Structure formats: C-alpha cells, structure tokens
Amino acid sequence: MVQKLTILGSTGSIGVSTLDVIRRHPERYRVEALCAHRQIDRLCEQCVEFAPRYAAVRDDNLARELRQRLATVSCATEVLSGPEALVRMAELPEVDTVMAAIVGAAGLPPTLAAALAGKTILLANKEALVMAGPVFMRAVRQGKARLLPIDSEHNAIFQSLPDDYSGDFNKSGVRGLLLTASGGPFRKTPLEDLPKVTPEQACAHPNWSMGRKISVDSATMMNKGLEVIEAHWLFNIPAENIQVVIHPQSVIHSLVQYVDGSVLAELGNPDMRTPIAQALAYPERIDSGVGPLDLFDVAALHFERPDFDRFPCLGLAYQALKDGASAPATLNAANEVAVQQFLEGRIGFVDISQVIARVMERIPASGLYSLDDVLAADAVARRMAELVVDEINQR
Ligand SMILES: NC(=O)c1ccc[n+]([C@@H]2O[C@H](COP(=O)([O-])OP(=O)(O)OC[C@H]3O[C@@H](n4cnc5c(N)ncnc54)[C@H](OP(=O)(O)O)[C@@H]3O)[C@@H](O)[C@H]2O)c1
C-alpha cells in the first residue's frame, strides 16, 4: 500500500533529506502535503516535483506569492496559510505518516495534533518533545499514535532496543543508554578563544550538515542536552541511566547497555537519510542513498568524557530534566532566544549558556498539564530571556 505523507518543515535540512529518500521510492510514498515557513522558492520547486495536494505556510502574503508562482507553472497544489493550516495538514485523514521537521517550539502544535490524530510520527523536532514531554507522550497514548525517532542517536537506540520494548527498561534488561556526541567544532578550542567565536564558525559542524539552530546547539552541546531529555521521554529511562559520550568520528550513533554486559549499537556514515529511511520503511529496509560504511577508512574510533565546564549547556539540560514540570520548556525557550540572538550578533557564544542559566534561576518550575501550560511556560521564559539579553548588552 502506498504510504501517504505530510512533511512539516519540507524546506529545511531534514525535509530536503526526507524528499531525497522519497524520490528514490515513488512506488512506496506519496506526498500529500508540504509545509514550510519562508523559503518559498524551494517550496515551489518541491510542489512542482512532488505534486502534493496541499502546501501550507504561515504567512498570508507568502501564500499568495506561492499561489501565483504555482499558477504560472500549472501546478494544481492548493496553498493554505496560517498556523491552523499546519495543524490541519498534520491531521489530514488521508495521511498516515507525518514527518515532524519544523525547527523549535513552532513545531509543537502540529506535531501534537498529529499525535492526537493517531498518525505515525517521524520525530525530528526534538524541541516539541523537550518542552512538552508529559503532555506530548499523553497525546501519543491517547491518539494511539506511533512515534519513530529521526534524531540519529535516538534512532540508533530504537534499533538497539528489543523489538517489543514497552518502556519498562528493567524488564528488558537495559542498564542504560550511551548517547554519543561529536563534541562539535569547539571541542579543542582554547577556552579563552570561545568568546570570539562567530556564528559562521559555530555553524560549521565537523561531521553533519544541518540547519543553523541545531548547528549552534551542537557547538554548545545543548543539542546533546535536549537529546538526553528526548531520550528520557521516548524510552522512559531516568536521567541517571543516560550517559553522554564524546565520539568525534560520529560513526557510532548511540548504544544500549544491557545488564548481562552486552552493548548494542548502530553504526553508519553520518548522513540523516539513514535514520529517515529506517523510520519511513520500518520494519522493512529500503535504499537511502547513503553509501556503505568503510571501516578501513574510519580506522579508529575514539571516546572521551564530556567536559561540563567547557559545555555548561549540557549540565543545564540535566538540571532541567531533574527539576521536571515546566523546567525543560523554560530551558528550551531560553535556548531558542539565546541562539537566535547569537546568530543575529547581539550576544557572544559564551553568553548563550549565561542567558539560559539566569532564566532558569529566575523562573521556578511549575506544573505542566496541557498545551496551554506549555505555551504559557514558553512565553514567560522567552520574555525573561529577552530581558537577560538586554542586561548582558548593558554590561
Ligand atoms: N538537520 C539535522 O541533521 C537534524 C538532525 C537531528 C534532528 N534535527 C531536528 O530536526 C528539526 C529540523 O532541523 P533542520 O536542521 O532541518 O532545520 P532547518 O534546516 O532550519 O529547517 C527548519 C524547517 O522548519 C521550517 N520552519 C522554521 N520556522 C518555522 C515556523 N515558525 N513555522 C513553520 N515552519 C517553520 C523551515 O521553513 P523555511 O526554511 O521555509 O523557513 C524549515 O522547513 C530540528 O528540531 C532539529 O533539532 C535535525
């Protein structure tokens, strides 16, 4: 049967890789809806190539422009706009699979809608799960949705856990998770040089080609912190059983330790098309376009403990998970603001962790029971983060 998809964030790095895998298997996949934000040129090209029934963007003016362009090339895709359009695309009755690849908190409402509508969710948008953990997982259970992780680490863990893993790690004989991290571009940079780091340097990841926000998150290692929280929610494993391991080659994508001493891992070339293809075809296997791993080329694999002084964001994320309730939403919102301000040149690289730490100190964790609670916690933390950025700029 042909699998019908909505792709949230089709113009981003994950969206483009997803369409590349789909392009190789036209007999298996049909794109019903493409959703994007600002990159209208790219969205237009994608509509012409994949002929989805719908395309959705937030902005009414951009939607109008896209409609005109599609009309000139006789493309029949219907264009919708507004935040509610994204939610509608995630709930389309004819769609069985939703790729959640919007970056940041903006992806939460449509991804949550996909969960409540019982879709198979290919989850790249880790921020949605980080900020709304208990609310999101309840929606998955309520809607009987299926959650398949796209983050390479979580996808590796998913592949290394037993097929019938039910969320009871003791029963499955799991001792813990080893989450690998490349350490980003500044693993060896002298600490005194970090304040001078530019956005371009921070976005130049040594192994992975990614969007700008996640590239900065990788440079601060907040990405790994968010992934610790993501792993906690996806696999129901406590923070103390999730260890981060620096592995600069990014060949082992993560590992599961069992009580009998066995350690299972997934290895491969660092290319997101592998986890995307694994999740798209699960439980079957399809060609992703990624070449075989050449172990002779790799030659050696290295491992280091993470340096929590060099990467304070990692410690802040563990702290947020320990504090629970709204603390991860606060962490995520403060990080999104700080990263954006860094990319716009308003604060320095080392200020990112300062902003997050001060926001977390000033906002106590509060209960998180509904989407409204999550969005309220997110809004409060964003306002506080902007105040802290102003304070830093007045120094
Ligand atoms: N890239 C990777 O290798 C990778 C690996 C693991 C996990 N992830 C996760 O996957 C997600 C996407 O990452 P990415 O690297 O693909 O990011 P990206 O290249 O920046 O793409 C983000 C996508 O989200 C859309 N978008 C941005 N703001 C939006 C908004 N307010 N409303 C609706 N759509 C919006 C963008 O649209 P426009 O481009 O049209 O503006 C784009 O399609 C992130 O959560 C990231 O952490 C990425």
Short mmCIF file of C-alpha atoms and ligand atoms in Angstrom, two decimals:
data_model
loop_
_atom_site.label_atom_id
_atom_site.label_comp_id
_atom_site.label_asym_id
_atom_site.label_seq_id
_atom_site.Cartn_x
_atom_site.Cartn_y
_atom_site.Cartn_z
CA MET A 1 0.00 0.00 0.00
CA VAL A 2 1.28 3.50 -0.81
CA GLN A 3 2.25 5.45 2.34
CA LYS A 4 0.79 8.98 2.33
CA LEU A 5 2.79 11.73 3.99
CA THR A 6 2.67 15.25 5.34
CA ILE A 7 6.08 16.86 5.68
CA LEU A 8 6.26 19.65 8.26
CA GLY A 9 9.41 21.69 7.55
CA SER A 10 9.94 20.37 3.99
CA THR A 11 12.37 23.16 3.03
CA GLY A 12 14.83 22.50 5.88
CA SER A 13 17.77 20.15 6.08
CA ILE A 14 15.68 17.19 7.33
CA GLY A 15 12.80 18.00 4.97
CA VAL A 16 15.10 18.01 1.94
CA SER A 17 16.76 14.73 3.01
CA THR A 18 13.32 13.17 3.51
CA LEU A 19 12.25 14.14 0.00
CA ASP A 20 15.52 12.73 -1.33
CA VAL A 21 14.70 9.31 0.16
CA ILE A 22 11.09 9.53 -1.07
CA ARG A 23 12.28 10.44 -4.58
CA ARG A 24 14.04 7.05 -4.75
CA HIS A 25 10.83 5.12 -4.00
CA PRO A 26 7.90 6.65 -5.90
CA GLU A 27 6.02 3.32 -5.76
CA ARG A 28 6.03 3.36 -1.92
CA TYR A 29 5.39 7.00 -0.95
CA ARG A 30 3.01 9.77 -1.95
CA VAL A 31 3.48 13.30 -0.58
CA GLU A 32 0.05 14.76 0.29
CA ALA A 33 1.18 17.99 1.99
CA LEU A 34 4.32 20.10 2.22
CA CYS A 35 4.66 22.76 4.95
CA ALA A 36 7.31 25.45 5.17
CA HIS A 37 7.91 28.95 6.52
CA ARG A 38 9.93 31.44 4.45
CA GLN A 39 11.72 29.55 1.64
CA ILE A 40 9.05 29.95 -1.00
CA ASP A 41 11.40 29.31 -3.95
CA ARG A 42 12.34 25.92 -2.61
CA LEU A 43 8.76 25.07 -1.64
CA CYS A 44 7.61 25.98 -5.14
CA GLU A 45 10.21 23.62 -6.70
CA GLN A 46 9.15 20.85 -4.31
CA CYS A 47 5.47 21.31 -5.26
CA VAL A 48 6.33 21.08 -8.95
CA GLU A 49 8.35 17.90 -8.44
CA PHE A 50 6.16 16.05 -5.90
CA ALA A 51 2.72 17.47 -6.85
CA PRO A 52 1.28 17.37 -3.32
CA ARG A 53 -2.42 18.03 -2.88
CA TYR A 54 -1.63 20.85 -0.40
CA ALA A 55 1.18 23.26 0.50
CA ALA A 56 0.99 25.34 3.68
CA VAL A 57 2.93 28.34 5.00
CA ARG A 58 2.18 30.59 7.96
CA ASP A 59 2.29 33.94 6.24
CA ASP A 60 -0.68 35.03 4.09
CA ASN A 61 1.47 37.18 1.77
CA LEU A 62 3.93 34.37 1.12
CA ALA A 63 1.00 32.03 0.47
CA ARG A 64 -0.37 34.47 -2.13
CA GLU A 65 3.03 34.68 -3.80
CA LEU A 66 3.34 30.89 -3.87
CA ARG A 67 -0.16 30.54 -5.37
CA GLN A 68 0.78 32.93 -8.19
CA ARG A 69 4.03 31.12 -8.93
CA LEU A 70 2.38 27.71 -8.96
CA ALA A 71 -0.32 29.01 -11.31
CA THR A 72 2.30 30.16 -13.83
CA VAL A 73 3.70 26.60 -13.99
CA SER A 74 0.21 24.98 -13.99
CA CYS A 75 0.80 23.20 -10.69
CA ALA A 76 -2.55 22.27 -9.11
CA THR A 77 -1.33 22.20 -5.46
CA GLU A 78 -3.76 24.07 -3.18
CA VAL A 79 -1.98 26.64 -0.98
CA LEU A 80 -3.14 27.29 2.60
CA SER A 81 -1.83 29.72 5.23
CA GLY A 82 -1.85 30.47 8.96
CA PRO A 83 -0.74 28.41 11.97
CA GLU A 84 -4.01 26.46 11.88
CA ALA A 85 -3.15 25.33 8.33
CA LEU A 86 -0.13 23.42 9.66
CA VAL A 87 -2.33 21.70 12.25
CA ARG A 88 -4.82 20.80 9.52
CA MET A 89 -2.06 19.29 7.37
CA ALA A 90 -0.90 17.18 10.32
CA GLU A 91 -4.43 15.82 10.82
CA LEU A 92 -5.42 15.12 7.18
CA PRO A 93 -7.49 11.91 7.28
CA GLU A 94 -5.87 10.53 4.11
CA VAL A 95 -2.36 10.92 5.62
CA ASP A 96 -0.88 8.06 7.65
CA THR A 97 2.64 9.42 8.29
CA VAL A 98 3.78 12.88 9.42
CA MET A 99 7.44 13.93 9.25
CA ALA A 100 7.82 16.46 12.10
CA ALA A 101 10.83 18.51 10.92
CA ILE A 102 9.97 22.10 11.85
CA VAL A 103 12.74 23.58 13.98
CA GLY A 104 11.93 24.76 17.51
CA ALA A 105 8.78 25.36 19.53
CA ALA A 106 6.81 26.34 16.39
CA GLY A 107 6.60 22.63 15.57
CA LEU A 108 4.75 21.68 18.74
CA PRO A 109 1.08 22.42 17.81
CA PRO A 110 1.06 20.47 14.50
CA THR A 111 3.14 17.61 15.94
CA LEU A 112 0.80 17.35 18.91
CA ALA A 113 -2.17 17.38 16.51
CA ALA A 114 -0.57 14.50 14.56
CA ALA A 115 -0.22 12.57 17.83
CA LEU A 116 -3.87 13.09 18.79
CA ALA A 117 -4.93 12.10 15.27
CA GLY A 118 -3.13 8.77 15.67
CA LYS A 119 -0.57 9.25 12.91
CA THR A 120 2.80 7.58 12.57
CA ILE A 121 5.09 10.45 13.58
CA LEU A 122 8.67 10.55 12.33
CA LEU A 123 10.01 12.85 15.04
CA ALA A 124 12.93 15.12 14.16
CA ASN A 125 11.56 18.18 16.01
CA LYS A 126 13.11 17.31 19.40
CA GLU A 127 12.15 20.70 20.88
CA ALA A 128 8.46 19.68 20.79
CA LEU A 129 9.13 16.66 22.98
CA VAL A 130 11.58 18.51 25.25
CA MET A 131 9.20 21.37 26.04
CA ALA A 132 6.03 19.31 26.35
CA GLY A 133 7.28 15.85 27.47
CA PRO A 134 4.37 14.63 29.64
CA VAL A 135 1.69 16.38 27.54
CA PHE A 136 3.12 15.08 24.28
CA MET A 137 3.51 11.47 25.46
CA ARG A 138 -0.05 11.50 26.83
CA ALA A 139 -1.29 12.69 23.41
CA VAL A 140 0.63 9.83 21.73
CA ARG A 141 -1.06 7.29 24.02
CA GLN A 142 -4.48 8.92 23.73
CA GLY A 143 -4.35 9.09 19.91
CA LYS A 144 -2.68 5.64 19.66
CA ALA A 145 -0.03 7.29 17.51
CA ARG A 146 3.27 5.61 16.66
CA LEU A 147 6.42 7.58 17.42
CA LEU A 148 9.57 6.77 15.42
CA PRO A 149 12.69 8.79 16.27
CA ILE A 150 14.64 10.51 13.49
CA ASP A 151 17.43 12.02 15.59
CA SER A 152 20.32 9.71 14.68
CA GLU A 153 21.09 8.93 18.35
CA HIS A 154 17.50 8.03 19.25
CA ASN A 155 17.06 6.14 16.02
CA ALA A 156 20.20 4.13 16.90
CA ILE A 157 18.81 3.43 20.38
CA PHE A 158 15.44 2.45 18.88
CA GLN A 159 17.27 -0.02 16.61
CA SER A 160 19.35 -1.37 19.52
CA LEU A 161 16.44 -1.95 21.92
CA PRO A 162 14.37 -5.15 21.77
CA ASP A 163 11.61 -5.07 19.08
CA ASP A 164 8.95 -5.45 21.77
CA TYR A 165 10.41 -2.77 24.10
CA SER A 166 7.45 -1.46 26.07
CA GLY A 167 9.08 1.33 28.08
CA ASP A 168 9.99 -0.91 31.02
CA PHE A 169 13.78 -0.82 30.89
CA ASN A 170 14.26 -3.08 33.93
CA LYS A 171 12.05 -5.77 32.43
CA SER A 172 14.00 -5.57 29.15
CA GLY A 173 17.33 -5.95 30.95
CA VAL A 174 18.50 -2.48 29.89
CA ARG A 175 21.17 -0.98 32.17
CA GLY A 176 21.38 2.38 30.43
CA LEU A 177 21.90 4.41 27.29
CA LEU A 178 25.16 5.81 25.93
CA LEU A 179 24.34 8.86 23.84
CA THR A 180 27.21 9.72 21.51
CA ALA A 181 28.16 13.31 20.64
CA SER A 182 30.75 14.59 18.19
CA GLY A 183 31.71 17.41 20.58
CA GLY A 184 31.07 19.94 17.79
CA PRO A 185 33.55 22.38 16.28
CA PHE A 186 34.92 23.73 19.62
CA ARG A 187 35.89 20.52 21.42
CA LYS A 188 39.55 21.52 21.42
CA THR A 189 39.32 25.32 21.06
CA PRO A 190 41.19 27.11 23.89
CA LEU A 191 38.59 28.31 26.41
CA GLU A 192 39.85 31.91 26.15
CA ASP A 193 39.01 31.90 22.40
CA LEU A 194 35.36 30.87 22.85
CA PRO A 195 34.04 34.43 23.50
CA LYS A 196 35.28 35.43 20.00
CA VAL A 197 33.54 32.60 18.15
CA THR A 198 31.40 33.81 15.19
CA PRO A 199 28.04 32.38 14.04
CA GLU A 200 29.74 31.08 10.86
CA GLN A 201 32.32 29.17 12.92
CA ALA A 202 29.61 27.81 15.21
CA CYS A 203 27.55 26.62 12.23
CA ALA A 204 30.49 24.76 10.63
CA HIS A 205 29.89 21.31 12.12
CA PRO A 206 32.77 18.87 11.54
CA ASN A 207 30.62 15.84 10.53
CA TRP A 208 26.96 16.72 9.94
CA SER A 209 25.32 19.20 7.56
CA MET A 210 22.34 20.72 9.44
CA GLY A 211 20.17 23.81 9.92
CA ARG A 212 21.69 26.83 11.71
CA LYS A 213 19.87 26.46 15.03
CA ILE A 214 20.81 22.81 15.59
CA SER A 215 24.37 23.58 14.42
CA VAL A 216 24.76 26.18 17.19
CA ASP A 217 23.12 23.74 19.63
CA SER A 218 25.75 21.18 18.65
CA ALA A 219 28.55 23.71 19.20
CA THR A 220 27.28 24.49 22.75
CA MET A 221 26.30 20.83 23.28
CA MET A 222 22.79 21.99 24.19
CA ASN A 223 21.77 19.69 21.35
CA LYS A 224 23.02 16.72 23.40
CA GLY A 225 21.28 18.09 26.49
CA LEU A 226 18.00 18.31 24.58
CA GLU A 227 18.63 14.76 23.37
CA VAL A 228 19.08 13.49 26.93
CA ILE A 229 15.61 14.88 27.72
CA GLU A 230 14.25 13.49 24.45
CA ALA A 231 15.68 10.02 25.25
CA HIS A 232 14.13 10.14 28.72
CA TRP A 233 10.66 10.68 27.25
CA LEU A 234 10.97 8.38 24.25
CA PHE A 235 12.33 5.36 26.12
CA ASN A 236 11.16 6.05 29.70
CA ILE A 237 14.72 5.94 31.07
CA PRO A 238 15.81 8.08 34.06
CA ALA A 239 18.46 10.77 33.56
CA GLU A 240 20.98 8.91 35.74
CA ASN A 241 20.89 5.97 33.28
CA ILE A 242 21.67 8.18 30.27
CA GLN A 243 25.35 8.96 29.78
CA VAL A 244 26.82 11.27 27.14
CA VAL A 245 29.98 10.05 25.41
CA ILE A 246 32.08 12.23 23.13
CA HIS A 247 32.83 10.28 19.96
CA PRO A 248 34.39 12.67 17.42
CA GLN A 249 34.02 10.39 14.37
CA SER A 250 30.15 10.26 14.62
CA VAL A 251 30.19 6.69 13.30
CA ILE A 252 28.54 5.04 16.32
CA HIS A 253 25.23 6.85 16.61
CA SER A 254 24.47 5.63 20.17
CA LEU A 255 24.48 2.47 22.27
CA VAL A 256 22.32 0.48 24.67
CA GLN A 257 23.95 -1.28 27.63
CA TYR A 258 22.31 -4.45 28.94
CA VAL A 259 22.59 -5.97 32.43
CA ASP A 260 24.46 -9.04 31.09
CA GLY A 261 27.31 -6.79 29.90
CA SER A 262 26.26 -6.71 26.22
CA VAL A 263 26.35 -3.37 24.45
CA LEU A 264 24.34 -2.97 21.22
CA ALA A 265 24.91 -0.07 18.86
CA GLU A 266 24.02 1.21 15.39
CA LEU A 267 26.86 2.43 13.16
CA GLY A 268 26.88 4.16 9.81
CA ASN A 269 28.09 7.12 7.83
CA PRO A 270 26.88 10.41 9.34
CA ASP A 271 24.01 11.09 6.93
CA MET A 272 20.46 11.76 8.14
CA ARG A 273 18.98 9.86 5.20
CA THR A 274 19.80 6.61 7.07
CA PRO A 275 17.54 7.20 10.10
CA ILE A 276 14.93 8.83 7.83
CA ALA A 277 14.81 5.75 5.56
CA GLN A 278 14.81 3.40 8.56
CA ALA A 279 11.79 5.16 10.07
CA LEU A 280 9.97 5.65 6.75
CA ALA A 281 10.14 1.95 5.87
CA TYR A 282 10.04 0.46 9.38
CA PRO A 283 10.09 -2.52 9.88
CA GLU A 284 11.37 -3.04 6.32
CA ARG A 285 14.66 -1.71 4.93
CA ILE A 286 15.00 0.47 1.83
CA ASP A 287 17.84 2.15 -0.03
CA SER A 288 18.50 5.61 1.44
CA GLY A 289 21.19 6.75 -0.98
CA VAL A 290 23.83 6.50 1.78
CA GLY A 291 26.93 4.50 0.87
CA PRO A 292 28.23 1.62 2.98
CA LEU A 293 30.42 2.37 5.99
CA ASP A 294 34.06 1.67 5.20
CA LEU A 295 35.64 0.60 8.50
CA PHE A 296 39.11 0.57 6.92
CA ASP A 297 38.67 4.25 6.07
CA VAL A 298 37.39 5.00 9.60
CA ALA A 299 40.32 3.00 11.05
CA ALA A 300 39.89 4.16 14.67
CA LEU A 301 37.04 5.14 16.96
CA HIS A 302 37.67 7.45 19.92
CA PHE A 303 35.73 8.21 23.09
CA GLU A 304 36.02 10.95 25.74
CA ARG A 305 34.06 12.11 28.76
CA PRO A 306 32.20 15.39 28.15
CA ASP A 307 33.71 18.48 29.79
CA PHE A 308 30.82 20.10 31.70
CA ASP A 309 32.88 23.30 32.28
CA ARG A 310 33.50 23.77 28.57
CA PHE A 311 29.87 22.88 27.76
CA PRO A 312 27.71 24.30 30.60
CA CYS A 313 24.55 23.85 28.49
CA LEU A 314 24.82 20.10 28.95
CA GLY A 315 24.67 20.44 32.75
CA LEU A 316 21.77 22.89 32.47
CA ALA A 317 19.78 20.35 30.46
CA TYR A 318 20.40 17.57 33.03
CA GLN A 319 19.31 20.05 35.72
CA ALA A 320 16.09 20.88 33.83
CA LEU A 321 15.26 17.19 33.49
CA LYS A 322 15.85 16.71 37.23
CA ASP A 323 13.70 19.76 38.10
CA GLY A 324 10.93 18.42 35.83
CA ALA A 325 7.50 20.05 35.24
CA SER A 326 8.00 23.25 33.18
CA ALA A 327 11.80 23.42 33.62
CA PRO A 328 12.62 21.76 30.23
CA ALA A 329 10.18 24.15 28.48
CA THR A 330 11.95 27.08 30.17
CA LEU A 331 15.35 25.71 29.15
CA ASN A 332 14.23 25.20 25.56
CA ALA A 333 12.66 28.66 25.19
CA ALA A 334 15.65 30.44 26.75
CA ASN A 335 17.95 28.50 24.44
CA GLU A 336 15.92 29.34 21.32
CA VAL A 337 16.05 33.06 22.18
CA ALA A 338 19.75 32.97 23.07
CA VAL A 339 20.72 31.10 19.89
CA GLN A 340 18.72 33.48 17.71
CA GLN A 341 20.34 36.49 19.43
CA PHE A 342 23.78 34.94 18.93
CA LEU A 343 23.06 34.28 15.23
CA GLU A 344 21.97 37.93 14.89
CA GLY A 345 25.20 39.11 16.53
CA ARG A 346 23.60 40.59 19.67
CA ILE A 347 25.33 38.33 22.19
CA GLY A 348 28.52 36.27 22.21
CA PHE A 349 28.83 32.50 22.05
CA VAL A 350 29.57 32.07 25.77
CA ASP A 351 26.58 34.30 26.64
CA ILE A 352 24.21 31.61 25.37
CA SER A 353 24.65 29.45 28.48
CA GLN A 354 24.60 32.58 30.69
CA VAL A 355 21.19 33.59 29.36
CA ILE A 356 19.76 30.10 29.91
CA ALA A 357 21.23 29.77 33.42
CA ARG A 358 19.84 33.15 34.53
CA VAL A 359 16.39 32.43 33.08
CA MET A 360 16.27 29.06 34.83
CA GLU A 361 17.35 30.64 38.14
CA ARG A 362 14.59 33.24 37.94
CA ILE A 363 11.67 31.06 36.83
CA PRO A 364 10.67 28.28 39.22
CA ALA A 365 9.32 25.09 37.64
CA SER A 366 5.51 24.90 37.56
CA GLY A 367 3.04 22.12 36.66
CA LEU A 368 2.61 21.12 33.01
CA TYR A 369 -0.78 19.57 32.30
CA SER A 370 -1.93 20.94 28.94
CA LEU A 371 -0.75 22.57 25.72
CA ASP A 372 -1.79 25.94 27.21
CA ASP A 373 0.53 25.35 30.21
CA VAL A 374 3.40 24.53 27.84
CA LEU A 375 2.80 27.59 25.66
CA ALA A 376 2.50 29.82 28.77
CA ALA A 377 5.80 28.50 30.20
CA ASP A 378 7.42 29.01 26.78
CA ALA A 379 6.16 32.62 26.53
CA VAL A 380 7.26 33.57 30.08
CA ALA A 381 10.74 32.13 29.51
CA ARG A 382 11.11 33.92 26.14
CA ARG A 383 10.26 37.28 27.73
CA MET A 384 12.71 36.65 30.57
CA ALA A 385 15.43 35.59 28.12
CA GLU A 386 14.97 38.84 26.16
CA LEU A 387 15.34 40.81 29.42
CA VAL A 388 18.53 38.93 30.26
CA VAL A 389 19.91 39.61 26.77
CA ASP A 390 19.26 43.34 27.36
CA GLU A 391 21.06 43.12 30.72
CA ILE A 392 24.05 41.45 29.05
CA ASN A 393 24.14 44.15 26.39
CA GLN A 394 24.14 46.90 29.06
CA ARG A 395 27.28 45.47 30.72
N1 LIG B 1 19.47 18.68 10.42
C1 LIG B 1 19.77 17.59 11.08
O1 LIG B 1 20.71 16.86 10.72
C2 LIG B 1 18.96 17.18 12.29
C3 LIG B 1 19.31 16.02 12.98
C4 LIG B 1 18.53 15.62 14.06
C5 LIG B 1 17.45 16.37 14.46
N2 LIG B 1 17.14 17.51 13.79
C6 LIG B 1 15.99 18.30 14.25
O2 LIG B 1 15.09 18.44 13.16
C7 LIG B 1 14.44 19.71 13.23
C8 LIG B 1 14.70 20.44 11.91
O3 LIG B 1 16.09 20.70 11.81
P1 LIG B 1 16.75 21.22 10.45
O4 LIG B 1 18.21 21.12 10.64
O5 LIG B 1 16.10 20.53 9.28
O6 LIG B 1 16.32 22.76 10.50
P2 LIG B 1 16.28 23.82 9.30
O7 LIG B 1 17.16 23.38 8.19
O8 LIG B 1 16.49 25.14 9.92
O9 LIG B 1 14.75 23.69 8.77
C9 LIG B 1 13.68 24.04 9.59
C10 LIG B 1 12.36 23.88 8.86
O10 LIG B 1 11.32 24.43 9.69
C11 LIG B 1 10.62 25.47 9.00
N3 LIG B 1 10.25 26.48 9.98
C12 LIG B 1 11.08 27.30 10.67
N4 LIG B 1 10.35 28.11 11.50
C13 LIG B 1 9.05 27.78 11.29
C14 LIG B 1 7.83 28.28 11.82
N5 LIG B 1 7.78 29.29 12.71
N6 LIG B 1 6.67 27.71 11.37
C15 LIG B 1 6.69 26.71 10.45
N7 LIG B 1 7.83 26.21 9.91
C16 LIG B 1 8.99 26.74 10.34
C17 LIG B 1 11.63 25.98 7.97
O11 LIG B 1 10.96 26.63 6.90
P3 LIG B 1 11.74 27.66 5.88
O12 LIG B 1 13.07 27.02 5.61
O13 LIG B 1 10.84 27.66 4.68
O14 LIG B 1 11.85 28.99 6.54
C18 LIG B 1 12.29 24.67 7.55
O15 LIG B 1 11.47 23.98 6.64
C19 LIG B 1 15.02 20.43 14.46
O16 LIG B 1 14.18 20.24 15.54
C20 LIG B 1 16.35 19.70 14.69
O17 LIG B 1 16.74 19.73 16.05
C21 LIG B 1 17.87 17.93 12.73
#
